[in-house]
CSV table of C-alpha atoms in Angstrom, one decimal:
chain,number,residue,atom,x,y,z
A,298,MET,CA,0.0,-0.1,0.3
A,299,PHE,CA,2.4,2.3,1.0
A,300,LEU,CA,4.3,1.6,-2.6
A,301,THR,CA,0.5,2.6,-4.2
A,302,TYR,CA,1.0,5.5,-3.0
A,303,ALA,CA,4.4,5.8,-3.4
A,304,ARG,CA,3.4,6.2,-7.1
A,305,ASN,CA,0.4,8.0,-7.2
A,306,VAL,CA,2.5,11.5,-5.5
A,307,ILE,CA,4.9,10.6,-7.8
A,308,ASN,CA,2.2,10.2,-11.2
A,309,SER,CA,-0.4,13.3,-9.7
A,310,ARG,CA,0.7,15.1,-12.4
A,311,CYS,CA,-0.5,12.3,-14.4
A,312,PHE,CA,-4.3,12.8,-12.6
A,313,SER,CA,-5.0,16.3,-12.2
A,314,SER,CA,-4.6,15.9,-16.4
A,315,MET,CA,-6.6,12.6,-16.2
A,316,LEU,CA,-9.6,15.0,-13.7
A,317,GLU,CA,-9.6,18.2,-16.6
A,318,ASP,CA,-10.0,15.8,-19.7
A,319,VAL,CA,-12.6,14.1,-17.7
A,320,CYS,CA,-14.4,17.7,-16.9
A,321,SER,CA,-14.1,19.0,-20.4
A,322,ALA,CA,-15.6,16.1,-22.5
A,323,TYR,CA,-18.3,15.8,-19.6
A,324,ASN,CA,-19.1,19.5,-20.4
A,325,PHE,CA,-17.5,21.3,-22.9
A,326,ASP,CA,-19.4,24.7,-21.5
A,327,SER,CA,-17.7,24.2,-18.1
A,328,ASN,CA,-14.7,22.3,-16.5
A,329,ILE,CA,-16.0,21.6,-13.3
A,330,ILE,CA,-17.8,18.8,-12.9
A,331,SER,CA,-21.6,19.1,-11.9
A,332,ALA,CA,-22.4,18.4,-8.3
A,333,LYS,CA,-24.8,15.8,-10.1
A,334,ILE,CA,-23.3,13.6,-11.4
A,335,ARG,CA,-20.3,14.3,-8.1
A,336,TYR,CA,-22.5,12.6,-6.2
A,337,LYS,CA,-24.1,9.2,-7.6
A,338,ALA,CA,-20.3,8.2,-8.4
A,339,TRP,CA,-18.8,8.5,-5.0
A,340,ALA,CA,-22.1,7.8,-3.0
A,341,ILE,CA,-22.0,3.9,-4.2
A,342,PRO,CA,-19.0,3.2,-4.0
A,343,MET,CA,-18.3,4.9,-0.7
A,344,GLY,CA,-21.0,2.7,0.4
A,345,LEU,CA,-19.7,-0.6,-0.6
A,346,GLN,CA,-16.8,0.5,1.2
A,347,LEU,CA,-17.6,1.4,4.3
A,348,PHE,CA,-19.8,-1.5,4.5
A,349,ASN,CA,-16.6,-3.9,3.1
A,350,MET,CA,-14.9,-1.5,6.7
A,351,ILE,CA,-17.2,-2.2,8.9
A,352,ILE,CA,-16.6,-6.0,8.4
A,353,CYS,CA,-12.7,-5.6,8.0
A,354,LEU,CA,-12.8,-3.9,11.6
A,355,CYS,CA,-15.2,-7.1,12.6
A,356,ILE,CA,-12.8,-9.5,11.8
A,357,ALA,CA,-9.9,-7.7,13.0
A,358,VAL,CA,-11.5,-7.6,16.9
A,359,VAL,CA,-12.6,-11.6,16.3
A,360,THR,CA,-8.5,-12.3,15.2
A,361,GLN,CA,-7.4,-9.0,18.0
A,362,SER,CA,-5.3,-7.2,15.4
A,363,LEU,CA,-7.0,-3.8,15.2
A,364,LYS,CA,-4.4,-1.4,15.1
A,365,VAL,CA,-2.7,-3.3,11.6
A,366,THR,CA,-6.2,-4.2,10.4
A,367,THR,CA,-7.6,-0.4,10.6
A,368,VAL,CA,-4.4,1.3,9.0
A,369,ILE,CA,-4.3,-1.1,6.0
A,370,THR,CA,-8.2,-1.5,5.6
A,371,ILE,CA,-8.5,2.5,5.6
A,372,SER,CA,-5.9,3.0,3.2
A,373,SER,CA,-6.9,-0.1,0.6
A,374,THR,CA,-10.4,2.2,0.9
A,375,SER,CA,-9.3,4.8,0.5
A,376,VAL,CA,-8.0,3.9,-2.9
A,377,TYR,CA,-10.3,1.4,-4.7
A,378,ALA,CA,-13.6,4.2,-3.8
A,379,THR,CA,-11.9,6.7,-5.7
A,380,MET,CA,-11.1,4.4,-8.8
A,381,ILE,CA,-14.8,3.4,-8.8
A,382,ALA,CA,-16.0,6.6,-8.8
A,383,LEU,CA,-14.1,8.0,-12.0
A,384,LEU,CA,-14.7,4.8,-13.9
A,385,LEU,CA,-18.2,5.6,-12.7
A,386,CYS,CA,-17.6,9.4,-13.8
A,387,PHE,CA,-15.9,8.1,-16.9
A,388,LYS,CA,-19.9,6.2,-17.5
A,389,GLN,CA,-21.4,9.4,-16.9
A,390,THR,CA,-19.1,11.3,-19.9
A,391,TYR,CA,-19.1,8.3,-22.2
A,392,LYS,CA,-23.0,8.2,-21.8
A,393,ASN,CA,-23.5,12.1,-21.6
A,394,ILE,CA,-21.4,11.6,-25.4
A,395,ASN,CA,-23.7,9.4,-26.5
A,396,ARG,CA,-27.2,11.7,-25.5
A,397,ARG,CA,-25.8,14.5,-27.7
A,398,LEU,CA,-24.7,12.4,-30.4
A,399,GLU,CA,-28.7,10.7,-30.6
A,400,LYS,CA,-30.0,14.9,-30.3
A,401,ILE,CA,-27.5,15.4,-33.8
A,402,ASN,CA,-29.3,12.2,-34.6
A,403,VAL,CA,-32.6,13.6,-34.2
A,404,SER,CA,-32.1,17.2,-35.4
A,405,GLN,CA,-29.5,16.2,-38.6
A,406,ASN,CA,-32.2,17.3,-41.2
A,407,GLY,CA,-32.5,20.9,-39.8
A,408,LEU,CA,-28.8,21.0,-39.5
A,409,ASP,CA,-26.7,22.4,-41.9
A,410,ASP,CA,-23.1,21.0,-43.3
A,411,SER,CA,-20.8,23.5,-41.3
A,412,GLU,CA,-23.4,23.3,-38.1
A,413,PHE,CA,-23.3,19.4,-38.2
A,414,THR,CA,-19.5,19.4,-38.6
A,415,ARG,CA,-18.5,21.2,-35.9
A,416,ARG,CA,-20.8,19.0,-33.4
A,417,MET,CA,-19.0,15.7,-34.9
A,418,THR,CA,-16.2,17.1,-35.1
A,419,LEU,CA,-16.2,18.4,-30.7
A,420,GLN,CA,-17.0,14.9,-30.8
A,421,GLY,CA,-14.4,13.4,-32.1
A,422,VAL,CA,-11.9,15.7,-29.8
A,423,TYR,CA,-14.6,14.5,-26.4
A,424,TYR,CA,-14.0,11.3,-27.7
A,425,LYS,CA,-10.2,11.6,-27.9
A,426,LYS,CA,-9.9,13.6,-24.9
A,427,MET,CA,-11.6,10.8,-23.0
A,428,LYS,CA,-8.8,8.0,-24.0
A,429,SER,CA,-6.3,10.3,-23.2
A,430,ALA,CA,-7.5,10.2,-19.6
A,431,VAL,CA,-8.1,6.0,-19.2
A,432,HIS,CA,-4.6,6.2,-20.3
A,433,CYS,CA,-3.7,8.5,-17.2
A,434,PHE,CA,-6.2,6.5,-14.8
A,435,ASN,CA,-4.4,3.6,-15.8
A,436,LYS,CA,-1.0,5.1,-15.2
A,437,PHE,CA,-2.0,6.5,-11.9
A,438,PHE,CA,-4.0,2.8,-10.8
A,439,GLY,CA,-2.5,0.5,-12.3
A,440,PHE,CA,-0.2,-1.2,-10.0
A,441,SER,CA,-3.1,-0.1,-7.0
A,442,ILE,CA,-5.5,-3.3,-9.0
A,443,PHE,CA,-2.7,-5.4,-9.7
A,444,LEU,CA,-2.5,-5.5,-6.5
A,445,LEU,CA,-5.8,-6.6,-5.5
A,446,LEU,CA,-5.8,-9.0,-8.1
A,447,GLY,CA,-3.2,-10.6,-7.1
A,448,SER,CA,-4.8,-10.0,-2.8
A,449,ILE,CA,-7.9,-12.4,-4.7
A,450,ILE,CA,-6.2,-14.8,-5.6
A,451,PHE,CA,-3.9,-15.4,-2.9
A,452,SER,CA,-6.2,-15.2,-0.1
A,453,ALA,CA,-8.9,-17.1,-2.0
A,454,LEU,CA,-6.9,-20.3,-1.8
A,455,GLY,CA,-5.9,-19.4,2.1
A,456,TRP,CA,-9.1,-19.3,2.6
A,457,LEU,CA,-10.7,-22.3,0.6
A,458,SER,CA,-7.0,-24.3,2.5
A,459,LEU,CA,-9.3,-22.8,5.6
A,460,VAL,CA,-12.2,-24.6,4.5
A,461,ILE,CA,-11.3,-28.0,3.1
A,462,PHE,CA,-8.4,-28.1,5.5
A,463,SER,CA,-9.4,-27.1,8.8
A,464,ASP,CA,-12.1,-27.4,10.9
A,465,THR,CA,-13.3,-23.0,11.0
A,466,PRO,CA,-16.4,-22.2,12.1
A,467,PHE,CA,-18.3,-20.8,9.0
A,468,LEU,CA,-19.1,-18.2,11.0
A,469,VAL,CA,-15.3,-16.9,9.6
A,470,HIS,CA,-16.1,-18.6,6.4
A,471,VAL,CA,-18.8,-16.0,5.6
A,472,THR,CA,-16.6,-13.5,6.2
A,473,VAL,CA,-13.7,-14.0,5.1
A,474,MET,CA,-13.0,-13.9,1.5
A,475,PRO,CA,-16.6,-11.5,0.4
A,476,VAL,CA,-14.4,-8.1,1.6
A,477,ASN,CA,-11.9,-8.7,-1.1
A,478,VAL,CA,-14.2,-10.0,-3.9
A,479,LEU,CA,-17.5,-7.8,-3.5
A,480,THR,CA,-14.4,-5.0,-4.0
A,481,SER,CA,-12.7,-6.5,-7.3
A,482,ILE,CA,-16.4,-7.3,-8.7
A,483,THR,CA,-17.4,-4.0,-8.1
A,484,ILE,CA,-14.3,-2.7,-9.9
A,485,ILE,CA,-14.1,-4.9,-12.5
A,486,PHE,CA,-17.8,-4.2,-13.5
A,487,CYS,CA,-17.4,-0.4,-13.9
A,488,TYR,CA,-14.6,-1.0,-16.0
A,489,ASP,CA,-17.0,-3.0,-18.3
A,490,SER,CA,-19.7,-0.5,-18.0
A,491,VAL,CA,-17.1,2.1,-18.9
A,492,LEU,CA,-16.1,-0.5,-22.4
A,493,GLU,CA,-20.0,-0.8,-22.8
A,494,GLU,CA,-21.0,2.7,-22.7
A,495,ALA,CA,-18.3,3.2,-25.2
A,496,GLU,CA,-19.0,1.0,-27.8
A,497,ARG,CA,-23.1,2.9,-28.0
A,498,SER,CA,-21.3,6.0,-29.7
A,499,ILE,CA,-20.7,3.8,-32.5
A,500,PHE,CA,-24.0,1.8,-32.9
A,501,ILE,CA,-25.2,5.6,-32.3
A,502,SER,CA,-23.3,6.4,-35.5
A,503,LEU,CA,-24.0,3.7,-37.5
A,504,THR,CA,-27.9,5.0,-37.0
A,505,LEU,CA,-26.9,8.2,-38.8
A,506,PHE,CA,-25.1,7.4,-40.9
A,507,GLU,CA,-27.5,5.1,-41.9
A,508,LYS,CA,-29.9,7.9,-42.6
A,509,LEU,CA,-27.1,9.7,-44.6
A,510,PRO,CA,-27.6,10.9,-48.6
A,511,TRP,CA,-24.9,8.9,-50.6
A,512,LYS,CA,-21.3,10.5,-50.7
A,513,SER,CA,-23.1,13.2,-48.7
A,514,PRO,CA,-20.6,16.2,-46.9
A,515,LYS,CA,-22.6,15.0,-43.4
A,516,ARG,CA,-22.0,11.1,-44.1
A,517,LYS,CA,-18.2,11.5,-44.2
A,518,GLU,CA,-18.5,13.8,-40.9
A,519,VAL,CA,-19.6,10.8,-39.5
A,520,SER,CA,-17.7,7.9,-41.3
A,521,ALA,CA,-14.5,10.7,-39.8
A,522,PHE,CA,-16.6,10.3,-37.0
A,523,MET,CA,-17.0,6.1,-36.3
A,524,GLU,CA,-12.5,5.8,-37.5
A,525,ILE,CA,-12.5,8.1,-34.2
A,526,CYS,CA,-14.3,5.6,-32.4
A,527,LYS,CA,-12.6,2.3,-32.7
A,528,GLU,CA,-9.3,4.0,-32.8
A,529,TYR,CA,-9.7,5.2,-29.6
A,530,ALA,CA,-11.8,2.6,-28.0
A,531,PRO,CA,-11.2,3.6,-24.0
A,532,VAL,CA,-8.1,-0.4,-23.2
A,533,PHE,CA,-8.4,-1.0,-19.2
A,534,THR,CA,-4.9,-1.9,-18.8
A,535,VAL,CA,-3.1,-3.6,-15.3
A,536,LEU,CA,1.1,-2.1,-16.1
A,537,GLY,CA,0.7,-3.4,-19.7
A,538,LEU,CA,0.2,-7.0,-18.8
A,539,PHE,CA,-3.7,-7.5,-19.5
A,540,ARG,CA,-7.0,-6.1,-20.2
A,541,ILE,CA,-9.5,-5.5,-18.1
A,542,ASN,CA,-13.5,-6.4,-18.5
A,543,ARG,CA,-15.8,-9.0,-17.1
A,544,THR,CA,-13.7,-11.7,-18.6
A,545,THR,CA,-11.5,-11.5,-16.1
A,546,MET,CA,-13.1,-12.5,-13.7
A,547,LEU,CA,-13.6,-16.0,-14.9
A,548,GLY,CA,-9.2,-15.8,-16.1
A,549,LEU,CA,-9.3,-15.3,-11.7
A,550,VAL,CA,-11.0,-18.6,-11.0
A,551,ASN,CA,-9.1,-20.7,-13.8
A,552,ILE,CA,-6.6,-19.7,-11.9
A,553,ILE,CA,-7.7,-19.9,-8.4
A,554,SER,CA,-9.1,-23.2,-9.5
A,555,THR,CA,-5.9,-24.6,-11.3
A,556,TYR,CA,-3.6,-23.6,-7.6
A,557,LEU,CA,-6.0,-25.2,-5.4
A,558,ILE,CA,-5.8,-28.1,-7.6
A,559,VAL,CA,-2.0,-28.0,-7.5
A,560,LEU,CA,-2.7,-27.5,-3.6
A,561,ILE,CA,-4.7,-30.5,-2.9
A,562,GLN,CA,-2.9,-33.1,-4.8
A,563,SER,CA,0.2,-31.6,-3.1
A,564,ARG,CA,-1.4,-32.4,0.7
A,565,LYS,CA,-2.0,-35.9,-0.4
A,566,THR,CA,1.0,-36.7,-1.1
């Protein structure tokens, strides 16, 4: 966790750049994210993380290691809550971009070529800014998510070993593991929701593209924007090693089950 904070301090300028890109893409009339999205972004993750923290503190009382567990819990909670909040901001920003595209789709007959070109060009600029913001997010939080996924694997193996090879009470079985699992699942689904919202831009643009006359200037602008969507599609990675999406959970299950089989076989021998 201390290594995570050290990396975050070093990359603080990248974090500021990410916020600036998200703000400008979300609301082109202002550099400040509206209060509505800010409250939405923080309310849900903070509630989940507060629930996680209470469970961790209860476990700490039982195991009589309150001080150490409290520090670790509060530190990790702040990092993961920030990640979830920013991912929700990304999703809302892509959703706002799609709303503008839908408005262009509805009013395209009443727009002249110059105004249509201006709006589609702005949409392309916003999409590029979001790609830059995602890149900064990967750079800033990549090490944190790497540690989280690693802790999930090791804690899952430890928990399964506890269930299989010991007579620990059932209460411990149902309280130890869900803390990290809930956090990781929440973050992974937030990643996936951002990707799904970004993909909608292509489908909306394709609908608009099919409505426009063949070889018209408007059709060319929409085609150019779709190329931008494909080229600057958001990609979430962990230190550049692998991508994060919904299938990441299946990968974790595969890794855990493989090592569990090895663990059981070594136990028998």
